[in-house]
PDB file of C-alpha atoms in Angstrom:
ATOM      1  CA  UNK A   1      10.237  18.789  -1.101  1.00 64.00           C
ATOM      2  CA  UNK A   2      10.628  20.027   2.672  1.00 66.00           C
ATOM      3  CA  UNK A   3      11.397  23.584   3.984  1.00 67.00           C
ATOM      4  CA  UNK A   4      15.354  23.721   4.858  1.00 67.00           C
ATOM      5  CA  UNK A   5      16.393  23.967   8.128  1.00 67.00           C
ATOM      6  CA  UNK A   6      17.672  26.935   8.421  1.00 68.00           C
ATOM      7  CA  UNK A   7      15.495  29.667   6.521  1.00 65.00           C
ATOM      8  CA  UNK A   8      12.280  29.105   4.593  1.00 67.00           C
ATOM      9  CA  UNK A   9      13.584  27.501   0.910  1.00 75.00           C
ATOM     10  CA  UNK A  10      12.126  24.412  -0.400  1.00 79.00           C
ATOM     11  CA  UNK A  11      14.696  21.661  -0.776  1.00 80.00           C
ATOM     12  CA  UNK A  12      14.689  18.179  -2.528  1.00 84.00           C
ATOM     13  CA  UNK A  13      15.646  15.845   0.302  1.00 88.00           C
ATOM     14  CA  UNK A  14      15.889  11.937  -0.325  1.00 90.00           C
ATOM     15  CA  UNK A  15      15.316   9.256   2.631  1.00 90.00           C
ATOM     16  CA  UNK A  16      17.862   6.645   2.425  1.00 93.00           C
ATOM     17  CA  UNK A  17      17.146   3.589   4.256  1.00 91.00           C
ATOM     18  CA  UNK A  18      19.026  -0.080   4.729  1.00 90.00           C
ATOM     19  CA  UNK A  19      17.355  -3.336   5.752  1.00 87.00           C
ATOM     20  CA  UNK A  20      18.308  -6.402   6.559  1.00 82.00           C
ATOM     21  CA  UNK A  21      19.209  -9.061   9.471  1.00 79.00           C
ATOM     22  CA  UNK A  22      15.371  -8.312  10.683  1.00 81.00           C
ATOM     23  CA  UNK A  23      16.655  -4.741  10.943  1.00 83.00           C
ATOM     24  CA  UNK A  24      15.222  -1.268   9.037  1.00 86.00           C
ATOM     25  CA  UNK A  25      17.489   1.536   9.909  1.00 90.00           C
ATOM     26  CA  UNK A  26      17.181   5.453   8.409  1.00 93.00           C
ATOM     27  CA  UNK A  27      20.628   6.336   7.172  1.00 94.00           C
ATOM     28  CA  UNK A  28      20.361   9.704   6.105  1.00 93.00           C
ATOM     29  CA  UNK A  29      17.468  12.022   4.833  1.00 91.00           C
ATOM     30  CA  UNK A  30      20.283  14.130   2.270  1.00 91.00           C
ATOM     31  CA  UNK A  31      19.483  17.870   0.583  1.00 89.00           C
ATOM     32  CA  UNK A  32      19.566  17.265  -2.832  1.00 90.00           C
ATOM     33  CA  UNK A  33      21.301  19.880  -5.430  1.00 86.00           C
ATOM     34  CA  UNK A  34      19.147  18.358  -8.317  1.00 87.00           C
ATOM     35  CA  UNK A  35      16.634  15.800  -8.700  1.00 85.00           C
ATOM     36  CA  UNK A  36      18.684  14.169 -11.327  1.00 92.00           C
ATOM     37  CA  UNK A  37      19.923  10.554 -10.984  1.00 93.00           C
ATOM     38  CA  UNK A  38      23.211  11.815 -10.681  1.00 95.00           C
ATOM     39  CA  UNK A  39      22.563  13.879  -7.315  1.00 94.00           C
ATOM     40  CA  UNK A  40      20.373  11.034  -6.096  1.00 94.00           C
ATOM     41  CA  UNK A  41      23.238   7.917  -6.729  1.00 95.00           C
ATOM     42  CA  UNK A  42      26.219  10.446  -5.457  1.00 95.00           C
ATOM     43  CA  UNK A  43      23.632  11.070  -2.003  1.00 95.00           C
ATOM     44  CA  UNK A  44      23.465   7.274  -1.544  1.00 95.00           C
ATOM     45  CA  UNK A  45      26.798   6.565  -2.792  1.00 96.00           C
ATOM     46  CA  UNK A  46      28.331   8.926   0.345  1.00 96.00           C
ATOM     47  CA  UNK A  47      25.558   7.728   2.580  1.00 96.00           C
ATOM     48  CA  UNK A  48      26.710   4.508   2.159  1.00 95.00           C
ATOM     49  CA  UNK A  49      30.481   5.020   2.240  1.00 95.00           C
ATOM     50  CA  UNK A  50      29.595   6.989   5.503  1.00 95.00           C
ATOM     51  CA  UNK A  51      27.935   4.308   7.186  1.00 95.00           C
ATOM     52  CA  UNK A  52      30.815   1.647   6.100  1.00 93.00           C
ATOM     53  CA  UNK A  53      28.431   0.306   3.626  1.00 92.00           C
ATOM     54  CA  UNK A  54      29.668   0.043   0.390  1.00 93.00           C
ATOM     55  CA  UNK A  55      30.570  -3.724  -0.118  1.00 91.00           C
ATOM     56  CA  UNK A  56      27.575  -4.791   1.899  1.00 90.00           C
ATOM     57  CA  UNK A  57      24.661  -3.095  -0.359  1.00 91.00           C
ATOM     58  CA  UNK A  58      23.382  -6.167  -2.232  1.00 92.00           C
ATOM     59  CA  UNK A  59      20.282  -4.369  -3.866  1.00 92.00           C
ATOM     60  CA  UNK A  60      18.021  -1.138  -4.487  1.00 91.00           C
ATOM     61  CA  UNK A  61      14.194  -0.403  -3.730  1.00 88.00           C
ATOM     62  CA  UNK A  62      13.228   1.965  -5.971  1.00 86.00           C
ATOM     63  CA  UNK A  63      10.075   3.920  -7.352  1.00 81.00           C
ATOM     64  CA  UNK A  64       9.355   4.194 -11.036  1.00 79.00           C
ATOM     65  CA  UNK A  65      10.344   7.958 -11.773  1.00 79.00           C
ATOM     66  CA  UNK A  66      12.578   8.100 -14.713  1.00 79.00           C
ATOM     67  CA  UNK A  67      15.230   9.817 -12.598  1.00 87.00           C
ATOM     68  CA  UNK A  68      15.638   6.412 -11.235  1.00 89.00           C
ATOM     69  CA  UNK A  69      15.576   3.555 -13.216  1.00 87.00           C
ATOM     70  CA  UNK A  70      16.767   5.283 -16.381  1.00 87.00           C
ATOM     71  CA  UNK A  71      18.926   3.013 -18.429  1.00 88.00           C
ATOM     72  CA  UNK A  72      22.065   5.938 -18.993  1.00 90.00           C
ATOM     73  CA  UNK A  73      21.369   8.678 -16.249  1.00 92.00           C
ATOM     74  CA  UNK A  74      19.041   6.303 -14.167  1.00 93.00           C
ATOM     75  CA  UNK A  75      20.282   7.041 -10.344  1.00 94.00           C
ATOM     76  CA  UNK A  76      20.066   2.755  -9.950  1.00 94.00           C
ATOM     77  CA  UNK A  77      22.439   2.773 -13.007  1.00 95.00           C
ATOM     78  CA  UNK A  78      25.067   5.440 -12.034  1.00 96.00           C
ATOM     79  CA  UNK A  79      24.813   3.863  -8.730  1.00 96.00           C
ATOM     80  CA  UNK A  80      26.411   0.501 -10.002  1.00 96.00           C
ATOM     81  CA  UNK A  81      28.949   2.357 -11.847  1.00 96.00           C
ATOM     82  CA  UNK A  82      29.967   3.685  -8.753  1.00 96.00           C
ATOM     83  CA  UNK A  83      30.141   0.766  -7.019  1.00 95.00           C
ATOM     84  CA  UNK A  84      31.499  -0.790  -9.814  1.00 95.00           C
ATOM     85  CA  UNK A  85      29.454  -3.736  -9.490  1.00 94.00           C
ATOM     86  CA  UNK A  86      25.707  -4.550 -10.425  1.00 94.00           C
ATOM     87  CA  UNK A  87      22.911  -4.849  -7.557  1.00 94.00           C
ATOM     88  CA  UNK A  88      19.868  -6.579  -7.805  1.00 92.00           C
ATOM     89  CA  UNK A  89      16.976  -4.526  -8.542  1.00 91.00           C
ATOM     90  CA  UNK A  90      13.911  -3.990  -6.639  1.00 86.00           C
ATOM     91  CA  UNK A  91      11.227  -1.693  -8.533  1.00 85.00           C
ATOM     92  CA  UNK A  92       8.050  -0.683  -6.212  1.00 81.00           C
ATOM     93  CA  UNK A  93       5.015  -3.360  -7.302  1.00 80.00           C
ATOM     94  CA  UNK A  94       3.117   0.163  -6.331  1.00 80.00           C
ATOM     95  CA  UNK A  95       4.953   2.183  -9.021  1.00 79.00           C
ATOM     96  CA  UNK A  96       5.319  -0.888 -11.456  1.00 82.00           C
ATOM     97  CA  UNK A  97       1.126  -1.559 -11.219  1.00 84.00           C
ATOM     98  CA  UNK A  98       0.519   2.405 -11.959  1.00 82.00           C
ATOM     99  CA  UNK A  99       2.267   2.112 -15.090  1.00 81.00           C
ATOM    100  CA  UNK A 100       0.268  -0.714 -16.160  1.00 85.00           C
ATOM    101  CA  UNK A 101      -2.742   0.965 -15.238  1.00 86.00           C
ATOM    102  CA  UNK A 102      -1.517   4.095 -17.150  1.00 84.00           C
ATOM    103  CA  UNK A 103      -0.574   2.090 -19.992  1.00 86.00           C
ATOM    104  CA  UNK A 104      -4.155   0.921 -20.518  1.00 87.00           C
ATOM    105  CA  UNK A 105      -5.357   4.374 -20.477  1.00 85.00           C
ATOM    106  CA  UNK A 106      -3.370   5.263 -23.077  1.00 85.00           C
ATOM    107  CA  UNK A 107      -4.429   2.069 -25.506  1.00 87.00           C
ATOM    108  CA  UNK A 108      -7.919   2.572 -24.694  1.00 87.00           C
ATOM    109  CA  UNK A 109      -8.657   6.132 -23.914  1.00 85.00           C
ATOM    110  CA  UNK A 110      -5.930   7.693 -26.451  1.00 83.00           C
ATOM    111  CA  UNK A 111      -3.162  10.338 -25.785  1.00 76.00           C
ATOM    112  CA  UNK A 112      -4.053  12.934 -23.358  1.00 70.00           C
ATOM    113  CA  UNK A 113      -2.846  16.554 -24.462  1.00 64.00           C
ATOM    114  CA  UNK A 114      -1.569  17.227 -20.765  1.00 64.00           C
ATOM    115  CA  UNK A 115      -2.122  15.678 -17.460  1.00 65.00           C
ATOM    116  CA  UNK A 116      -5.952  15.464 -17.141  1.00 74.00           C
ATOM    117  CA  UNK A 117      -7.937  12.844 -19.014  1.00 85.00           C
ATOM    118  CA  UNK A 118     -10.671  14.996 -20.831  1.00 88.00           C
ATOM    119  CA  UNK A 119     -13.106  11.956 -20.490  1.00 92.00           C
ATOM    120  CA  UNK A 120     -12.184  12.302 -16.535  1.00 92.00           C
ATOM    121  CA  UNK A 121     -12.449  16.260 -16.485  1.00 91.00           C
ATOM    122  CA  UNK A 122     -16.229  15.869 -18.419  1.00 94.00           C
ATOM    123  CA  UNK A 123     -17.136  13.214 -15.724  1.00 95.00           C
ATOM    124  CA  UNK A 124     -16.282  15.798 -12.904  1.00 94.00           C
ATOM    125  CA  UNK A 125     -18.141  18.261 -14.222  1.00 94.00           C
ATOM    126  CA  UNK A 126     -21.008  17.061 -14.642  1.00 96.00           C
ATOM    127  CA  UNK A 127     -21.157  14.873 -11.253  1.00 96.00           C
ATOM    128  CA  UNK A 128     -23.116  17.807  -9.340  1.00 95.00           C
ATOM    129  CA  UNK A 129     -25.971  17.233 -11.787  1.00 95.00           C
ATOM    130  CA  UNK A 130     -25.738  13.654 -11.843  1.00 96.00           C
ATOM    131  CA  UNK A 131     -28.605  11.388 -10.117  1.00 95.00           C
ATOM    132  CA  UNK A 132     -26.560   9.708  -7.563  1.00 93.00           C
ATOM    133  CA  UNK A 133     -28.986   7.099  -6.866  1.00 93.00           C
ATOM    134  CA  UNK A 134     -29.194   6.272 -10.695  1.00 93.00           C
ATOM    135  CA  UNK A 135     -25.931   4.219 -10.775  1.00 95.00           C
ATOM    136  CA  UNK A 136     -25.766   0.689 -12.445  1.00 95.00           C
ATOM    137  CA  UNK A 137     -23.525  -2.296 -11.652  1.00 95.00           C
ATOM    138  CA  UNK A 138     -21.521  -4.173 -13.444  1.00 95.00           C
ATOM    139  CA  UNK A 139     -23.586  -5.692 -16.381  1.00 92.00           C
ATOM    140  CA  UNK A 140     -24.002  -9.750 -16.529  1.00 93.00           C
ATOM    141  CA  UNK A 141     -22.124 -10.338 -19.639  1.00 91.00           C
ATOM    142  CA  UNK A 142     -19.283  -7.988 -17.770  1.00 92.00           C
ATOM    143  CA  UNK A 143     -19.799 -10.723 -14.639  1.00 92.00           C
ATOM    144  CA  UNK A 144     -19.944 -13.832 -17.160  1.00 92.00           C
ATOM    145  CA  UNK A 145     -16.230 -12.573 -18.138  1.00 91.00           C
ATOM    146  CA  UNK A 146     -14.850 -12.092 -15.234  1.00 90.00           C
ATOM    147  CA  UNK A 147     -16.343 -15.435 -13.894  1.00 90.00           C
ATOM    148  CA  UNK A 148     -18.439 -16.201 -11.087  1.00 89.00           C
ATOM    149  CA  UNK A 149     -15.729 -18.184  -8.874  1.00 90.00           C
ATOM    150  CA  UNK A 150     -13.815 -14.524  -9.648  1.00 91.00           C
ATOM    151  CA  UNK A 151     -16.150 -11.810  -8.749  1.00 93.00           C
ATOM    152  CA  UNK A 152     -16.878 -14.055  -5.421  1.00 94.00           C
ATOM    153  CA  UNK A 153     -13.200 -13.768  -4.574  1.00 94.00           C
ATOM    154  CA  UNK A 154     -12.470 -10.104  -5.547  1.00 95.00           C
ATOM    155  CA  UNK A 155     -15.794  -9.474  -3.374  1.00 95.00           C
ATOM    156  CA  UNK A 156     -14.269 -11.354  -0.253  1.00 95.00           C
ATOM    157  CA  UNK A 157     -11.011 -10.342  -1.104  1.00 95.00           C
ATOM    158  CA  UNK A 158     -12.107  -6.238  -1.220  1.00 95.00           C
ATOM    159  CA  UNK A 159     -14.107  -7.184   2.055  1.00 95.00           C
ATOM    160  CA  UNK A 160     -11.758  -8.317   4.167  1.00 94.00           C
ATOM    161  CA  UNK A 161      -9.519  -5.418   3.126  1.00 94.00           C
ATOM    162  CA  UNK A 162     -11.538  -3.009   4.287  1.00 93.00           C
ATOM    163  CA  UNK A 163     -11.438  -4.550   7.583  1.00 91.00           C
ATOM    164  CA  UNK A 164      -7.850  -4.185   7.527  1.00 87.00           C
ATOM    165  CA  UNK A 165      -6.356  -0.488   8.014  1.00 84.00           C
ATOM    166  CA  UNK A 166      -5.885   1.149   5.092  1.00 85.00           C
ATOM    167  CA  UNK A 167      -3.605   4.710   5.316  1.00 82.00           C
ATOM    168  CA  UNK A 168      -5.622   6.774   2.933  1.00 84.00           C
ATOM    169  CA  UNK A 169      -8.900   7.429   1.653  1.00 87.00           C
ATOM    170  CA  UNK A 170      -8.600   6.417  -2.039  1.00 87.00           C
ATOM    171  CA  UNK A 171      -7.633   3.122  -1.060  1.00 89.00           C
ATOM    172  CA  UNK A 172     -11.047   2.414   0.635  1.00 93.00           C
ATOM    173  CA  UNK A 173     -12.647   3.865  -1.696  1.00 94.00           C
ATOM    174  CA  UNK A 174     -11.582   1.845  -4.642  1.00 94.00           C
ATOM    175  CA  UNK A 175     -12.314  -1.499  -2.203  1.00 95.00           C
ATOM    176  CA  UNK A 176     -15.735   0.046  -1.805  1.00 96.00           C
ATOM    177  CA  UNK A 177     -16.399   0.607  -5.905  1.00 96.00           C
ATOM    178  CA  UNK A 178     -15.101  -2.619  -6.861  1.00 97.00           C
ATOM    179  CA  UNK A 179     -17.777  -3.944  -4.182  1.00 96.00           C
ATOM    180  CA  UNK A 180     -20.407  -2.097  -5.521  1.00 96.00           C
ATOM    181  CA  UNK A 181     -19.380  -2.735  -9.204  1.00 96.00           C
ATOM    182  CA  UNK A 182     -19.716  -6.518  -8.274  1.00 96.00           C
ATOM    183  CA  UNK A 183     -23.007  -5.721  -7.162  1.00 94.00           C
ATOM    184  CA  UNK A 184     -21.943  -6.718  -3.879  1.00 94.00           C
ATOM    185  CA  UNK A 185     -23.104  -3.868  -0.685  1.00 93.00           C
ATOM    186  CA  UNK A 186     -20.400  -2.239   1.480  1.00 92.00           C
ATOM    187  CA  UNK A 187     -20.528  -2.679   5.083  1.00 89.00           C
ATOM    188  CA  UNK A 188     -20.999   1.231   5.252  1.00 86.00           C
ATOM    189  CA  UNK A 189     -23.929   0.926   2.903  1.00 90.00           C
ATOM    190  CA  UNK A 190     -23.922   2.554  -0.811  1.00 92.00           C
ATOM    191  CA  UNK A 191     -22.221   5.796  -0.893  1.00 89.00           C
ATOM    192  CA  UNK A 192     -19.922   7.854  -3.275  1.00 93.00           C
ATOM    193  CA  UNK A 193     -17.276  10.231  -2.910  1.00 92.00           C
ATOM    194  CA  UNK A 194     -16.920  13.350  -5.366  1.00 91.00           C
ATOM    195  CA  UNK A 195     -14.603  12.577  -8.089  1.00 90.00           C
ATOM    196  CA  UNK A 196     -11.280  14.170  -6.986  1.00 82.00           C
ATOM    197  CA  UNK A 197      -7.799  15.120  -8.590  1.00 75.00           C
ATOM    198  CA  UNK A 198      -5.836  12.815 -11.285  1.00 72.00           C
ATOM    199  CA  UNK A 199      -2.140  13.813  -9.818  1.00 61.00           C
ATOM    200  CA  UNK A 200       0.015  10.941  -9.594  1.00 52.00           C
ATOM    201  CA  UNK A 201      -0.033  11.232  -5.812  1.00 50.00           C
ATOM    202  CA  UNK A 202      -3.316   9.773  -6.004  1.00 59.00           C
ATOM    203  CA  UNK A 203      -2.346   5.978  -6.820  1.00 67.00           C
ATOM    204  CA  UNK A 204      -5.518   4.789  -8.278  1.00 85.00           C
ATOM    205  CA  UNK A 205      -7.559   7.420  -9.101  1.00 88.00           C
ATOM    206  CA  UNK A 206      -7.883   6.690 -12.981  1.00 90.00           C
ATOM    207  CA  UNK A 207      -9.285   3.210 -11.503  1.00 92.00           C
ATOM    208  CA  UNK A 208     -11.590   4.896  -9.205  1.00 94.00           C
ATOM    209  CA  UNK A 209     -12.441   7.546 -12.201  1.00 94.00           C
ATOM    210  CA  UNK A 210     -12.953   4.144 -14.178  1.00 95.00           C
ATOM    211  CA  UNK A 211     -15.292   2.539 -12.457  1.00 96.00           C
ATOM    212  CA  UNK A 212     -17.589   5.533 -11.632  1.00 96.00           C
ATOM    213  CA  UNK A 213     -17.990   6.283 -15.078  1.00 96.00           C
ATOM    214  CA  UNK A 214     -19.035   3.213 -15.796  1.00 96.00           C
ATOM    215  CA  UNK A 215     -21.413   2.969 -12.839  1.00 97.00           C
ATOM    216  CA  UNK A 216     -23.170   5.888 -13.913  1.00 97.00           C
ATOM    217  CA  UNK A 217     -23.045   5.034 -17.416  1.00 95.00           C
ATOM    218  CA  UNK A 218     -27.029   5.756 -17.438  1.00 94.00           C
ATOM    219  CA  UNK A 219     -26.539   9.706 -16.441  1.00 94.00           C
ATOM    220  CA  UNK A 220     -23.466  10.707 -18.357  1.00 96.00           C
ATOM    221  CA  UNK A 221     -22.974  10.448 -21.683  1.00 94.00           C
ATOM    222  CA  UNK A 222     -20.335   9.083 -23.872  1.00 95.00           C
ATOM    223  CA  UNK A 223     -19.997   7.522 -27.319  1.00 94.00           C
ATOM    224  CA  UNK A 224     -19.308   4.105 -27.523  1.00 94.00           C
ATOM    225  CA  UNK A 225     -15.678   4.035 -27.908  1.00 93.00           C
ATOM    226  CA  UNK A 226     -15.905   5.692 -24.589  1.00 94.00           C
ATOM    227  CA  UNK A 227     -18.053   2.952 -23.038  1.00 95.00           C
ATOM    228  CA  UNK A 228     -16.034   0.423 -24.547  1.00 94.00           C
ATOM    229  CA  UNK A 229     -12.857   1.922 -23.021  1.00 94.00           C
ATOM    230  CA  UNK A 230     -14.492   2.214 -19.635  1.00 96.00           C
ATOM    231  CA  UNK A 231     -15.245  -1.032 -19.826  1.00 95.00           C
ATOM    232  CA  UNK A 232     -12.007  -2.524 -20.744  1.00 93.00           C
ATOM    233  CA  UNK A 233     -10.387  -0.359 -17.588  1.00 94.00           C
ATOM    234  CA  UNK A 234     -13.110  -1.700 -15.182  1.00 95.00           C
ATOM    235  CA  UNK A 235     -12.296  -5.464 -16.115  1.00 94.00           C
ATOM    236  CA  UNK A 236      -8.652  -4.527 -15.668  1.00 94.00           C
ATOM    237  CA  UNK A 237      -9.180  -3.176 -12.099  1.00 94.00           C
ATOM    238  CA  UNK A 238     -11.382  -5.793 -10.880  1.00 94.00           C
ATOM    239  CA  UNK A 239      -9.914  -8.579 -12.419  1.00 92.00           C
ATOM    240  CA  UNK A 240      -6.133  -8.003 -11.850  1.00 92.00           C
ATOM    241  CA  UNK A 241      -5.123  -4.425 -10.538  1.00 92.00           C
ATOM    242  CA  UNK A 242      -7.018  -4.857  -7.145  1.00 93.00           C
ATOM    243  CA  UNK A 243      -5.735  -7.766  -6.008  1.00 92.00           C
ATOM    244  CA  UNK A 244      -2.377  -7.450  -6.865  1.00 90.00           C
ATOM    245  CA  UNK A 245      -1.998  -4.024  -5.330  1.00 88.00           C
ATOM    246  CA  UNK A 246      -3.217  -4.433  -1.787  1.00 90.00           C
ATOM    247  CA  UNK A 247      -0.960  -7.634  -1.860  1.00 87.00           C
ATOM    248  CA  UNK A 248       2.116  -5.731  -3.017  1.00 80.00           C
ATOM    249  CA  UNK A 249       4.706  -5.090  -0.319  1.00 67.00           C
ATOM    250  CA  UNK A 250       5.238  -1.172   0.333  1.00 56.00           C
ATOM    251  CA  UNK A 251       9.077  -0.250   0.176  1.00 49.00           C
ATOM    252  CA  UNK A 252      11.351   2.946   0.611  1.00 42.00           C
ATOM    253  CA  UNK A 253      12.053   5.267  -2.081  1.00 35.00           C
ATOM    254  CA  UNK A 254      15.940   3.938  -2.475  1.00 39.00           C
ATOM    255  CA  UNK A 255      16.451   1.157   0.212  1.00 41.00           C
ATOM    256  CA  UNK A 256      20.110  -0.697   0.085  1.00 40.00           C
ATOM    257  CA  UNK A 257      19.208  -4.277   1.519  1.00 40.00           C
ATOM    258  CA  UNK A 258      22.567  -4.828   3.583  1.00 37.00           C
TER     259      UNK A 258
END
């Protein structure tokens, strides 16, 4: 969503890129009449037509917002219809991991009536009164389930990733929390950031919240069911999510591979 070139109206724009033969090219950033799959597919098709790329496009890379991969009215389906042929679908691995994390949150904590998760909202409200030195690392049974070898691998991986440039603070925060959860000490020492928002723009917010809630389980009151759910989430984040997230390639919103 960007301010229009003329006037002050906010408009929806779609960056369209193409890659191939060791070249990445921004083709256009057209204004969309709406955020529907039809509008997106038409914008991409017209752009490919202008660049004479209709016959060269081989695949699409996209996020998993419903307007893109929808089976009937998604942009990917409609673009294939406009091209009258199939393309390779390359869904953003970060978005796929987000869907997996959301599915586990739903299974563990149950459905939420709104965008917020009630347990995390309670934790955020309780944060100012919590003893920040009262945190606890993972219990031995949890570490045993993860496995000593895997604990060492995850610790080493998280530490190395912190030495790599990370474009966002929540990326760094998750890595730091994973290290502390496993009983390690980050290079910058033990430090906890205040709980932030849960909006979708913060990819790993649910994972960040889960580890914080678990580590302050002695300070923050939870039901037995909530404790079990939070433990399950932490196991997933530490054992699977963090490694695959930081290994996943970054992609553009909708990318034609030439």
